[in-house]
XYZ file of C-alpha atoms in Angstrom:
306
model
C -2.584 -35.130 -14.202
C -5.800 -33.130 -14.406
C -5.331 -29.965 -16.364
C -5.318 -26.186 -15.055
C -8.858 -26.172 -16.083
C -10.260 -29.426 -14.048
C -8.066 -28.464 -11.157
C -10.341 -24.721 -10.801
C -13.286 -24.964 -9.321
C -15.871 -23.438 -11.221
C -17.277 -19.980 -9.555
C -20.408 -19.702 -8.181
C -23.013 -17.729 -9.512
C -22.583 -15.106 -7.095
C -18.996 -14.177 -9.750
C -20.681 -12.924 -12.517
C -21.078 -9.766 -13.779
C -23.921 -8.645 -16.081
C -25.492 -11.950 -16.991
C -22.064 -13.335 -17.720
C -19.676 -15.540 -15.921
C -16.475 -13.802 -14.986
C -14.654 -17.432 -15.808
C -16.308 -17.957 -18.911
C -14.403 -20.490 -21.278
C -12.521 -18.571 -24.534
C -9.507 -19.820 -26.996
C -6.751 -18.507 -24.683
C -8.583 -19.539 -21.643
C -6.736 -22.972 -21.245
C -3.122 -20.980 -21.523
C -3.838 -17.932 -19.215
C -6.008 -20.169 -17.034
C -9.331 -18.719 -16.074
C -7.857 -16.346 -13.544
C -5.288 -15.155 -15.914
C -6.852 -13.388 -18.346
C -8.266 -11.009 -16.196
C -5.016 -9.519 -16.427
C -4.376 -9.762 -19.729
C -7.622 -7.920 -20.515
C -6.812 -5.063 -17.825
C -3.513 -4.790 -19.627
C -4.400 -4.446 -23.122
C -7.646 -2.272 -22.193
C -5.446 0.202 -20.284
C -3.050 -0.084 -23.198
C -5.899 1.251 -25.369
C -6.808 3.534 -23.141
C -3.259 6.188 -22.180
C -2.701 5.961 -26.237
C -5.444 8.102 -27.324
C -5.784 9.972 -23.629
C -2.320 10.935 -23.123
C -2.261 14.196 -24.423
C -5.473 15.514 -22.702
C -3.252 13.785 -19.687
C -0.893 16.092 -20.148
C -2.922 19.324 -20.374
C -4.504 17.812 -16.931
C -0.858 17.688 -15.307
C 0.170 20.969 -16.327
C -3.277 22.830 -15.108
C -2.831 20.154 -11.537
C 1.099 21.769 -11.130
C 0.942 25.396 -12.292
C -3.272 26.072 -11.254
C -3.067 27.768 -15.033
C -6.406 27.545 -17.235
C -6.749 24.597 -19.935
C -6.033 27.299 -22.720
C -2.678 28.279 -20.975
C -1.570 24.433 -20.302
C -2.109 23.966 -24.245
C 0.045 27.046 -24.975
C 2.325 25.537 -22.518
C 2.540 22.210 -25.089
C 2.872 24.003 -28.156
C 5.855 25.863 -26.826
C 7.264 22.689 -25.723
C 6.596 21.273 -29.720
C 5.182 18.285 -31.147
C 8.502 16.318 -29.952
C 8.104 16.311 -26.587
C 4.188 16.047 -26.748
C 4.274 12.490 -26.543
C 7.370 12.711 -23.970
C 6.748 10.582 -20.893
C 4.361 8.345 -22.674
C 6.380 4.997 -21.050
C 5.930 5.408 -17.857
C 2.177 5.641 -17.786
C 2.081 2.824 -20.790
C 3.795 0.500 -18.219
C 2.448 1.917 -15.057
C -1.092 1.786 -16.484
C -0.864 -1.041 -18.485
C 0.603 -3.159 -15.292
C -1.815 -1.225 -12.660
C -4.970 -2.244 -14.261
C -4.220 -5.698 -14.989
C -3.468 -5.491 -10.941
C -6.856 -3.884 -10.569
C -9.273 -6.042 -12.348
C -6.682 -9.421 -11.850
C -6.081 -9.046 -8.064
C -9.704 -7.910 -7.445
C -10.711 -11.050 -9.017
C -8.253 -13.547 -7.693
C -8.680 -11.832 -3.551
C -12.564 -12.244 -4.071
C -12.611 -15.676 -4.869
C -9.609 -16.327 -2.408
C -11.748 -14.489 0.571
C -15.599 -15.314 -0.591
C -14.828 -18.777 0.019
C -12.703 -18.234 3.236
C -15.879 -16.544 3.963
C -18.226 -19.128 3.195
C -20.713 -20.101 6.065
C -19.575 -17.322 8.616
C -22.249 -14.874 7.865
C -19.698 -12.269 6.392
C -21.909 -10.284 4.010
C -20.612 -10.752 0.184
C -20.349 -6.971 -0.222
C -17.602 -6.943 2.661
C -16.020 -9.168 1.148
C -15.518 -7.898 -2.021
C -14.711 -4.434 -0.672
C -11.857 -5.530 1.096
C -10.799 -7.555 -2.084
C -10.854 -4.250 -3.623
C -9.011 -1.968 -0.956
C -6.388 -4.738 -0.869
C -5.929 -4.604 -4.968
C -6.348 -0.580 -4.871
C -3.626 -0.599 -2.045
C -1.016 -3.388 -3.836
C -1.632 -1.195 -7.253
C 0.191 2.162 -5.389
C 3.574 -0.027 -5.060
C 4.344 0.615 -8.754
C 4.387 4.485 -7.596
C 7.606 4.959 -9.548
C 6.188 4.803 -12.887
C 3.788 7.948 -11.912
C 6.943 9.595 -10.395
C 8.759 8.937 -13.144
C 5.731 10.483 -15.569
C 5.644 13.869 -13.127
C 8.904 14.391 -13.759
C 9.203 13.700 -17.753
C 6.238 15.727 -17.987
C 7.443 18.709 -16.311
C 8.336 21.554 -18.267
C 11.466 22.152 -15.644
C 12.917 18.949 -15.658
C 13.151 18.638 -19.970
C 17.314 19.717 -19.511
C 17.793 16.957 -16.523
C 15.900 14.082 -17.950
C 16.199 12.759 -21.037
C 13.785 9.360 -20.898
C 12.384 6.939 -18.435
C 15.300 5.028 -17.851
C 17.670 7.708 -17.614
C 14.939 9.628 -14.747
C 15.267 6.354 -12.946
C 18.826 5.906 -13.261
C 19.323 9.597 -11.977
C 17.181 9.075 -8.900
C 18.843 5.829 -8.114
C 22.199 6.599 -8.355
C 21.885 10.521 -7.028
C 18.964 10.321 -4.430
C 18.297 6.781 -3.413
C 15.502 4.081 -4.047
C 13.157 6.119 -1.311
C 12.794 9.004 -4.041
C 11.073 7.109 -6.350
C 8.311 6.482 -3.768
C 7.963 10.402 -3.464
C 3.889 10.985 -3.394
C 3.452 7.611 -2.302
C 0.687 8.356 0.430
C -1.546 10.103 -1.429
C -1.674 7.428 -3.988
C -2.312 5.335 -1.678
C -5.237 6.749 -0.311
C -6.561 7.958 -3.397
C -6.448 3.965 -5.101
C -7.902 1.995 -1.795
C -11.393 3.549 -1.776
C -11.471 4.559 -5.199
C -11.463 0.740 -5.918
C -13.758 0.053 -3.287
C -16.337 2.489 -4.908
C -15.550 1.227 -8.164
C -16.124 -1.928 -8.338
C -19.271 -2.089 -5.517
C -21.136 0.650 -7.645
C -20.135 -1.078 -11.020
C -22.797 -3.461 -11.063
C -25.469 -1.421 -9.756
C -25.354 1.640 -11.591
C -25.058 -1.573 -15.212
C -28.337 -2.446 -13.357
C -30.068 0.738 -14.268
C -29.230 1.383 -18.388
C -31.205 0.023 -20.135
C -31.270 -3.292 -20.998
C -28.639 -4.552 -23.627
C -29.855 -6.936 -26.279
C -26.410 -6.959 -28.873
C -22.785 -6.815 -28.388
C -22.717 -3.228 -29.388
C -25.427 -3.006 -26.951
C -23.594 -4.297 -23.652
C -20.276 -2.083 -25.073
C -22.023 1.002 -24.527
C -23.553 0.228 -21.336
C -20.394 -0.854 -20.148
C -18.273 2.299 -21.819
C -21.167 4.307 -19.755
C -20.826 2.304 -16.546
C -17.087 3.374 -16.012
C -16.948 6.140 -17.656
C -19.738 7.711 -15.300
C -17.936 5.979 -12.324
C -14.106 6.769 -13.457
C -15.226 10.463 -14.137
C -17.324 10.692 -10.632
C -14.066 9.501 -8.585
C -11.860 11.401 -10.689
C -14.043 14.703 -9.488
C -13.904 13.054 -5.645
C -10.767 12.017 -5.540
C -8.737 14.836 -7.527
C -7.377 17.139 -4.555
C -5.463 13.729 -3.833
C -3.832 14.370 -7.380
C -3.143 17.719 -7.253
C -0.954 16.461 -3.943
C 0.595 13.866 -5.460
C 1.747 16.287 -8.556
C 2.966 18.877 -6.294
C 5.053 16.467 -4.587
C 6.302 14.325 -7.517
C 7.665 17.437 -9.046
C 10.009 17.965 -6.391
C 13.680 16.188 -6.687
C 16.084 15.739 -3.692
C 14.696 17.464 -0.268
C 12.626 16.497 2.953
C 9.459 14.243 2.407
C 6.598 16.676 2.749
C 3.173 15.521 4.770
C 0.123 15.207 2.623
C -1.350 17.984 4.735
C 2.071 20.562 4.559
C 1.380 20.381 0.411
C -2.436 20.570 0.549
C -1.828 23.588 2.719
C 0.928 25.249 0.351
C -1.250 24.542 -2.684
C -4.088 26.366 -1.352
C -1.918 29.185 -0.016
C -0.391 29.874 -3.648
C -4.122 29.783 -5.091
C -5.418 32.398 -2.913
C -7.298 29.941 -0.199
C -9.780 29.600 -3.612
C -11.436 26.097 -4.255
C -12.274 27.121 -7.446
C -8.494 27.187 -7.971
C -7.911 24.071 -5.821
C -10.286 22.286 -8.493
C -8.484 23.835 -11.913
C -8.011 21.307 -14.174
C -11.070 18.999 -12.525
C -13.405 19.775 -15.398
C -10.813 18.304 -18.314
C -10.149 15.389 -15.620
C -13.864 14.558 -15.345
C -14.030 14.405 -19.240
C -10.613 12.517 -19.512
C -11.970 9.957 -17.090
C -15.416 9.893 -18.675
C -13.235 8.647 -21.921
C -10.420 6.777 -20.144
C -12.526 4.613 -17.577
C -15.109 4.122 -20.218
C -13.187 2.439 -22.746
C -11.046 0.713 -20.083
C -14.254 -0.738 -19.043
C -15.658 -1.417 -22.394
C -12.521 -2.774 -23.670
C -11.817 -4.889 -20.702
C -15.682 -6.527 -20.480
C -15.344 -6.959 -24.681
C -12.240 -8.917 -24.272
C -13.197 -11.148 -21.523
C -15.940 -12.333 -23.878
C -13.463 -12.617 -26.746
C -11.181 -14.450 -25.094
């Protein structure tokens, strides 16, 4: 029997990022398989990643729910105390951790699937992979939970009612039903579809124009700059989408709200102000500048390692 590695065809040219072959050959390589480790890398990079962002996360969350300034939000954590600083980390460890791997690993394994359906019919390659990326953006949002879950742990409000992650699922289980973990669920979804799309068709392009790398270190700071420019640019675009998604998440028990019904509440609260529409949207364009960047620095550097 021919092994994993003689049974895969090997991807043409067209599948390589940056000079190097997305499939390229690595010790682990013959037990992930060469589609594999694109989501171990995604893992482990996002991994990385919410460990040294999560508390500027959480500054961002409390200036998206309350519209208070970044110097408020921090005043906000110190009352809470170093204890609960760190409280809610889980859910984004495993919703990030799992959502990336999703991202890069189904992005990867629908272009392949789809450039070669698409072989011959004249379908133009950057179709293609934009609907390989809508579809990965889109199955991503199905672990919605894990960023309900993280609302509510985070939430000043809700410290008395929930006490971890698996206790805030339990309670919405048991009390509420399976549909109230999916509270927020449509903005996610629109925010992760064309933020994937953009993502990926701009990554290569915008690698195109840094200068050229000539060392390791070299291509790990063109690639930390590549994402982080891109994660921090759709963070900016897409961040009235999270402000939504907050305001709903931080509701328990109730009527489902429409995307538009929260937008419009938000804006009433803040005065009809952009300005105050957008507080928070400078830390989340630095947080993304650092998160994306060293999710896509870490995730390129490991596909090489392994």
């Amino acid at each position: 029997m021919d092994t994993p590695s003689a049974q895969t065809p090997r991807p043409p040219a067209s599948l390589a990022k940056g000079g190097h072959p997305l499939l390229s050959t690595g010790p682990l390589s013959a037990i992930l398989g060469p589609q594999g480790k694109h989501y171990v890398c995604g893992s482990i990079a996002a991994f990385t990643n919410i460990m040294v962002t999560f508390p500027i996360h959480k500054v961002l969350f409390r200036q998206q729910l309350h519209g208070v300034l970044a110097l408020e939000a921090v005043r906000q954590l110190q009352r809470d105390g170093l204890r609960n600083l760190y409280r809610g980390l889980l859910p984004p460890l495993l919703q990030k951790s799992t959502t990336v791997a999703i991202m890069f690993g189904l992005y990867e394994d629908f272009s392949r699937v789809l450039l070669l359906r698409a072989d011959g019919s004249g379908m133009p390659e950057l179709v293609t992979r934009s609907f390989a990326a809508a579809l990965a953006g889109t199955a991503e949002a199905f672990l919605a939970p894990f960023e309900r879950v993280q609302t509510l742990l985070q939430d000043h409000r809700h410290h008395g009612r929930f006490n971890n992650t698996a206790h805030t699922f339990r309670t919405l289980l048991t009390e509420y039903g399976f549909r109230e973990c999916y509270r927020g669920f449509v903005p996610i979804v629109l925010r992760n579809g064309p933020s994937n799309v953009l993502f990926f068709g701009l990554r290569g392009p915008i690698k195109e124009q840094l200068p050229e790398a000539t060392s390791r270190a070299g291509h790990l700071v063109n690639d930390f700059v590549c994402g982080g420019v891109l994660g921090a640019a759709l963070g900016i675009m897409f961040y009235p989408l999270n402000v939504i998604k907050s305001r709903a998440q931080s509701r328990v028990g109730g009527a489902f709200q429409p995307c538009r019904e929260v937008l419009l509440t938000v804006w009433r609260e803040r005065g009809g102000s952009v300005a105050r529409l957008f507080r928070g949207a400078h830390l989340n364009y630095h947080r993304s500048l650092l998160s994306w960047g060293l999710i896509n620095a870490s995730y390129e550097l490991l596909l090489k390692l392994i």
